[in-house]
Amino acid sequence: MGAGRRALITTAIAVVCAVTVLAAPATAFASPTPTPTPTPSTTASSTPVTNKDLEAVRAKLDDLYHDAAVATDAYNAAEEQAQKQSAQIVELAKKIVKGQEKLDELKDRAGAAARSQYRTGGLPDEAQLILSDNPQAFLDGAGRILQGQRATKGLIAELTRTQQDLKQYTADASTQWQQLEKNRQAKAAAKKEVTTRIAAAEKLESQLEKQEKERLAALEQQAALKAQTAWLDSGALKEISGKASAEGKAAVAYATAQLGKPYEWGAEGPKSYDCSGLTSQAWASAGDPIPRTSQEQWKQLPHVDVKDMRPGDLIIYFDDASHVAMYIGDGAIIHAPRPGRTVTIAGAGSMPILGVVRPDA
């Protein structure tokens, strides 16, 4: 394979970098790493694509898929918030309907009370007492009128409170609509970012021949094995002896049953998953719901030391908590890696570990 072929691969990397940088919004998720300068395609024609070239491709693919994972987390977070806000708007709408019905009823009652007072309120109380043929009956009636007046005041107060409640419900619903629209926009921006990064990665991979793809896969496996070996050599696994809880066993069983299913960003089963979709659904099936995204799982769930890790715990990866996997014991994890891959078992130390969280702490 000639230098022209190498130039094509190198140029593809540079073009993908340029495209993804230009396509990224002003608040980009992660900056692409520098890439090799394109090699002129007119050089000698017998040099094969080297491992160094493929390492550059692998590094760029890692960047692209990492950025896609970050954007996927942003998409999932916006989707989760939009669902919550939609539910809140529905509940507020129900309250507004009930409040309006109550307000109409109170207005009817207030009107009836006003009409009753008008009919009996022609003369002052003193005059009605003097002219009455039955003073005791008048006094009894006056007492009832006083009770009615008090009830009317209470009715008016309730009417005022109901009007204030309706006003607040309406304001809350308006606020939720605004937030819903913001999250829809955030979701659309994240979706564009995800699809842009994945398309760039696929374009880069499409420049490789079958044998080069096989060599690239081998390099990826070697890198993962090297990282896992280094993690094991650190003695981390020797200290890990925790036993799974009943809920942890159920979560592991669920995750294990998903082996071989494809990765799909934004998916949470049952046919496909992204990384946090798999872990959140596994724990939901165990009766212990957890946050939807890897970043929120890292923020909200209790942290435990790696040495105290037990099956069912979640390992959060990378400094930005952009990936999550489930520990299953013996230094292994189950996870949904990235687009083009399936739910699989891998080494717990095959990626940079940020920390460990425990859903059922």
Coordinates of C-alpha atoms in Angstrom, one line a residue:
M1 CA 0.0 0.0 0.0
G2 CA 1.6 3.3 -1.1
A3 CA 2.2 6.7 0.4
G4 CA -0.8 7.9 -1.5
R5 CA -2.9 5.5 0.7
R6 CA -1.2 6.8 3.8
A7 CA -1.9 10.4 2.7
L8 CA -5.6 9.5 2.3
I9 CA -5.7 8.2 5.8
T10 CA -3.8 11.2 7.3
T11 CA -5.8 13.6 5.2
A12 CA -9.0 12.0 6.4
I13 CA -8.0 12.5 10.0
A14 CA -7.3 16.2 9.3
V15 CA -10.5 16.7 7.5
V16 CA -12.5 15.0 10.2
C17 CA -10.9 17.3 12.8
A18 CA -11.7 20.4 10.8
V19 CA -15.3 19.3 10.2
T20 CA -15.9 18.5 13.9
V21 CA -14.3 21.7 15.1
L22 CA -16.4 23.8 12.7
A23 CA -19.6 21.9 13.5
A24 CA -19.2 22.2 17.3
P25 CA -21.3 24.9 19.0
A26 CA -19.8 27.8 20.9
T27 CA -20.1 25.7 24.1
A28 CA -18.3 22.7 22.7
F29 CA -18.1 19.6 24.8
A30 CA -14.4 18.7 24.4
S31 CA -11.7 20.0 22.2
P32 CA -10.3 17.6 19.6
T33 CA -6.7 16.7 20.0
P34 CA -4.1 17.9 17.5
T35 CA -3.7 15.6 14.5
P36 CA -0.9 15.0 12.0
T37 CA -0.4 17.4 9.1
P38 CA -1.7 15.9 5.8
T39 CA 1.1 14.2 3.8
P40 CA 1.3 15.1 0.1
S41 CA -0.2 12.3 -2.0
T42 CA 2.4 12.6 -4.6
T43 CA 5.2 11.0 -2.6
A44 CA 6.6 7.4 -3.0
S45 CA 4.0 4.7 -3.6
S46 CA 5.1 1.6 -1.7
T47 CA 5.0 2.5 2.0
P48 CA 2.2 0.7 3.9
V49 CA 0.0 2.4 6.5
T50 CA 2.0 1.9 9.7
N51 CA 0.9 1.2 13.2
K52 CA 1.8 4.8 14.0
D53 CA -0.7 6.0 11.4
L54 CA -3.4 3.7 12.9
E55 CA -2.5 4.9 16.4
A56 CA -3.3 8.4 15.2
V57 CA -6.6 7.1 13.8
R58 CA -7.3 5.3 17.1
A59 CA -6.6 8.4 19.1
K60 CA -8.8 10.5 17.0
L61 CA -11.6 7.9 17.2
D62 CA -11.3 7.9 20.9
D63 CA -11.7 11.7 21.0
L64 CA -14.7 11.6 18.7
Y65 CA -16.5 8.8 20.6
H66 CA -15.7 10.5 23.9
D67 CA -17.2 13.7 22.7
A68 CA -20.2 11.8 21.5
A69 CA -20.6 10.2 24.9
V70 CA -20.5 13.6 26.6
A71 CA -23.1 14.9 24.2
T72 CA -25.2 11.8 24.8
D73 CA -25.1 12.5 28.5
A74 CA -26.3 16.1 27.8
Y75 CA -29.1 14.7 25.6
N76 CA -30.2 12.2 28.2
A77 CA -30.2 14.9 30.9
A78 CA -32.3 17.2 28.8
E79 CA -34.6 14.4 27.9
E80 CA -35.0 13.4 31.6
Q81 CA -35.7 17.0 32.6
A82 CA -38.2 17.5 29.7
Q83 CA -40.1 14.4 30.8
K84 CA -40.3 15.7 34.4
Q85 CA -41.4 19.2 33.3
S86 CA -44.1 17.7 31.0
A87 CA -45.4 15.7 33.9
Q88 CA -45.4 18.8 36.2
I89 CA -47.2 20.8 33.5
V90 CA -49.9 18.1 33.3
E91 CA -50.4 18.1 37.1
L92 CA -50.5 21.9 37.1
A93 CA -53.1 21.8 34.4
K94 CA -55.2 19.5 36.5
K95 CA -54.9 21.8 39.4
I96 CA -56.0 24.8 37.3
V97 CA -59.1 22.9 36.0
K98 CA -60.1 21.9 39.6
G99 CA -59.3 25.4 40.9
Q100 CA -61.5 27.0 38.2
E101 CA -64.3 24.6 39.0
K102 CA -64.0 25.5 42.7
L103 CA -63.9 29.2 41.9
D104 CA -67.1 28.9 39.8
E105 CA -68.8 27.1 42.7
L106 CA -67.7 29.7 45.2
K107 CA -68.9 32.5 43.0
D108 CA -72.3 30.8 42.8
R109 CA -72.5 30.4 46.6
A110 CA -71.3 34.0 47.1
G111 CA -74.0 35.3 44.7
A112 CA -76.7 33.3 46.5
A113 CA -75.6 34.7 49.9
A114 CA -75.6 38.3 48.5
R115 CA -79.1 37.9 47.1
S116 CA -80.3 36.5 50.5
Q117 CA -78.8 39.4 52.4
Y118 CA -80.4 41.9 50.0
R119 CA -83.9 40.4 50.5
T120 CA -83.6 40.6 54.3
G121 CA -81.6 43.7 54.7
G122 CA -84.1 46.5 54.0
L123 CA -84.5 48.1 57.5
P124 CA -81.9 48.5 60.3
D125 CA -81.9 45.8 62.9
E126 CA -83.4 48.2 65.6
A127 CA -86.4 49.1 63.4
Q128 CA -87.0 45.4 62.6
L129 CA -87.0 44.5 66.3
I130 CA -89.5 47.3 67.3
L131 CA -91.9 46.5 64.4
S132 CA -91.7 42.7 64.9
D133 CA -94.7 40.9 66.2
N134 CA -92.5 38.2 67.7
P135 CA -89.2 39.8 69.1
Q136 CA -87.8 36.4 70.1
A137 CA -88.3 35.0 66.5
F138 CA -86.6 38.1 65.2
L139 CA -83.7 37.7 67.6
D140 CA -83.4 34.0 66.5
G141 CA -83.4 35.1 62.9
A142 CA -80.9 37.9 63.6
G143 CA -78.6 35.3 65.1
R144 CA -78.9 33.2 61.9
I145 CA -78.2 36.3 59.8
L146 CA -75.1 36.9 61.9
Q147 CA -74.0 33.4 61.3
G148 CA -74.7 33.9 57.6
Q149 CA -72.6 37.0 57.5
R150 CA -69.7 35.2 59.1
A151 CA -70.1 32.4 56.6
T152 CA -70.2 34.9 53.8
K153 CA -66.9 36.5 55.0
G154 CA -65.4 33.0 55.1
L155 CA -66.7 32.3 51.6
I156 CA -65.1 35.5 50.3
A157 CA -61.8 34.6 52.0
E158 CA -61.9 31.2 50.4
L159 CA -62.8 32.7 47.1
T160 CA -59.8 35.0 47.4
R161 CA -57.4 32.1 48.3
T162 CA -58.7 30.1 45.3
Q163 CA -58.1 33.0 43.0
Q164 CA -54.5 33.4 44.3
D165 CA -53.9 29.7 43.9
L166 CA -55.1 29.8 40.3
K167 CA -52.8 32.7 39.7
Q168 CA -49.8 30.8 41.2
Y169 CA -50.6 27.6 39.3
T170 CA -50.7 29.6 36.0
A171 CA -47.4 31.3 36.8
D172 CA -45.8 27.9 37.7
A173 CA -47.1 26.4 34.5
S174 CA -45.7 29.3 32.5
T175 CA -42.3 28.8 34.1
Q176 CA -42.3 25.1 33.4
W177 CA -43.2 25.7 29.8
Q178 CA -40.2 28.0 29.5
Q179 CA -37.9 25.5 31.1
L180 CA -39.4 22.8 28.9
E181 CA -38.6 24.8 25.8
K182 CA -35.0 25.4 27.0
N183 CA -34.5 21.7 27.5
R184 CA -35.9 20.9 24.1
Q185 CA -33.4 23.3 22.6
A186 CA -30.6 21.8 24.7
K187 CA -31.7 18.3 23.6
A188 CA -31.7 19.4 19.9
A189 CA -28.2 20.9 20.3
A190 CA -26.9 17.8 22.0
K191 CA -28.4 15.5 19.4
K192 CA -26.7 17.5 16.6
E193 CA -23.4 17.2 18.5
V194 CA -23.8 13.5 19.0
T195 CA -24.7 12.8 15.3
T196 CA -21.8 15.1 14.1
R197 CA -19.2 13.3 16.2
I198 CA -20.4 9.8 15.3
A199 CA -20.7 10.7 11.6
A200 CA -17.1 12.0 11.7
A201 CA -15.9 8.8 13.4
E202 CA -17.7 6.7 10.8
K203 CA -16.2 8.7 8.0
L204 CA -12.7 8.3 9.4
E205 CA -13.2 4.5 9.8
S206 CA -14.6 4.2 6.3
Q207 CA -11.2 5.3 4.9
L208 CA -9.6 2.1 6.2
E209 CA -9.4 -1.2 4.3
K210 CA -10.6 -4.4 6.0
Q211 CA -7.1 -5.4 7.1
E212 CA -6.5 -2.0 8.5
K213 CA -9.7 -2.1 10.5
E214 CA -8.6 -5.5 11.9
R215 CA -5.2 -4.1 12.8
L216 CA -7.0 -1.1 14.4
A217 CA -9.2 -3.4 16.4
A218 CA -6.1 -5.3 17.6
L219 CA -4.5 -2.0 18.6
E220 CA -7.6 -1.1 20.6
Q221 CA -7.5 -4.5 22.3
Q222 CA -3.9 -4.1 23.1
A223 CA -4.4 -0.7 24.6
A224 CA -7.3 -2.0 26.8
L225 CA -5.2 -5.0 27.8
K226 CA -2.3 -2.8 28.7
A227 CA -4.5 -0.6 30.9
Q228 CA -6.1 -3.5 32.6
T229 CA -2.8 -5.2 33.2
A230 CA -1.4 -2.0 34.8
W231 CA -4.5 -1.8 37.0
L232 CA -4.2 -5.4 38.1
D233 CA -0.4 -4.9 38.7
S234 CA -1.3 -2.0 41.0
G235 CA -2.8 -4.6 43.4
A236 CA -6.2 -3.1 43.3
L237 CA -8.0 -6.4 42.7
K238 CA -6.2 -8.1 45.7
E239 CA -8.0 -5.7 48.1
I240 CA -11.5 -6.1 46.5
S241 CA -13.5 -8.8 48.4
G242 CA -17.0 -7.3 48.8
K243 CA -20.0 -9.5 48.2
A244 CA -23.0 -8.4 46.2
S245 CA -26.2 -7.4 48.0
A246 CA -29.4 -9.0 46.8
E247 CA -30.2 -5.9 44.8
G248 CA -26.7 -5.9 43.4
K249 CA -27.1 -9.5 42.2
A250 CA -30.4 -8.7 40.6
A251 CA -28.8 -5.7 38.8
V252 CA -25.9 -7.8 37.6
A253 CA -28.3 -10.5 36.4
Y254 CA -30.2 -7.9 34.4
A255 CA -27.1 -6.4 32.8
T256 CA -25.7 -9.9 32.0
A257 CA -29.0 -10.7 30.1
Q258 CA -28.3 -7.7 27.8
L259 CA -24.9 -9.0 26.6
G260 CA -24.7 -8.8 22.8
K261 CA -27.3 -6.1 22.4
P262 CA -26.2 -3.1 20.4
Y263 CA -25.1 0.3 21.7
E264 CA -27.4 3.1 20.7
W265 CA -27.0 6.6 22.1
G266 CA -30.0 7.8 24.1
A267 CA -31.4 4.2 24.4
E268 CA -32.4 2.5 27.6
G269 CA -33.7 -0.9 26.3
P270 CA -35.0 -3.3 25.8
K271 CA -33.4 -3.8 22.4
S272 CA -30.4 -1.4 22.7
Y273 CA -28.7 0.7 25.3
D274 CA -26.2 3.5 25.9
C275 CA -23.8 3.2 28.8
S276 CA -26.0 4.9 31.5
G277 CA -29.2 3.5 29.9
L278 CA -27.9 0.0 30.7
T279 CA -26.9 0.8 34.3
S280 CA -30.0 2.8 35.2
Q281 CA -32.3 0.1 33.8
A282 CA -30.4 -2.7 35.5
W283 CA -30.9 -1.0 38.9
A284 CA -34.5 0.0 38.2
S285 CA -35.1 -3.7 37.5
A286 CA -33.6 -4.5 40.9
G287 CA -36.1 -2.1 42.6
D288 CA -33.7 0.7 43.2
P289 CA -34.1 3.5 40.6
I290 CA -31.0 5.7 40.0
P291 CA -30.3 8.8 37.9
R292 CA -30.4 8.4 34.2
T293 CA -27.0 9.8 33.2
S294 CA -23.5 8.8 34.2
Q295 CA -22.7 12.3 35.4
E296 CA -25.7 12.4 37.7
Q297 CA -25.0 8.9 38.9
W298 CA -21.5 10.2 39.9
K299 CA -23.0 13.3 41.5
Q300 CA -25.9 11.8 43.4
L301 CA -25.0 8.3 44.4
P302 CA -22.8 7.5 47.4
H303 CA -19.1 7.0 46.6
V304 CA -17.1 4.0 47.8
D305 CA -13.4 3.2 47.6
V306 CA -12.3 1.0 44.7
K307 CA -10.9 -1.5 47.3
D308 CA -14.4 -1.8 48.8
M309 CA -16.1 -2.4 45.5
R310 CA -18.6 -5.2 45.1
P311 CA -20.6 -6.6 42.2
G312 CA -23.4 -4.3 41.2
D313 CA -21.5 -1.2 42.0
L314 CA -21.0 1.3 39.2
I315 CA -17.6 2.4 38.0
I316 CA -17.5 5.9 36.6
Y317 CA -14.8 6.6 34.0
F318 CA -12.9 9.7 32.7
D319 CA -12.5 13.0 34.5
D320 CA -15.8 14.3 33.1
A321 CA -17.8 11.2 34.2
S322 CA -18.8 10.5 30.6
H323 CA -18.9 6.7 30.8
V324 CA -20.2 4.2 33.3
A325 CA -20.1 0.4 33.7
M326 CA -21.2 -2.2 36.2
Y327 CA -18.7 -4.1 38.2
I328 CA -19.5 -7.9 38.1
G329 CA -16.5 -9.2 40.1
D330 CA -13.1 -10.7 39.4
G331 CA -11.9 -7.4 37.9
A332 CA -14.5 -7.3 35.2
I333 CA -17.3 -5.0 34.1
I334 CA -20.3 -5.1 31.8
H335 CA -20.9 -2.0 29.8
A336 CA -22.3 -0.6 26.5
P337 CA -19.0 0.8 25.0
R338 CA -19.9 3.0 22.1
P339 CA -21.6 3.2 18.7
G340 CA -20.8 0.2 16.5
R341 CA -20.3 -2.1 19.6
T342 CA -22.5 -4.3 21.7
V343 CA -23.0 -4.7 25.4
T344 CA -19.9 -6.6 26.5
I345 CA -17.7 -7.7 29.3
A346 CA -14.3 -5.9 29.7
G347 CA -11.6 -5.3 32.3
A348 CA -12.5 -2.9 35.0
G349 CA -9.2 -1.1 34.6
S350 CA -9.3 -0.9 30.8
M351 CA -10.3 2.8 31.0
P352 CA -9.3 5.6 33.3
I353 CA -11.3 5.2 36.5
L354 CA -12.8 8.3 38.1
G355 CA -14.4 6.5 41.0
V356 CA -17.0 4.0 42.2
V357 CA -20.6 4.6 43.3
R358 CA -23.1 2.3 45.1
P359 CA -26.8 2.6 44.3
D360 CA -27.9 0.5 47.3
A361 CA -25.5 2.0 49.9

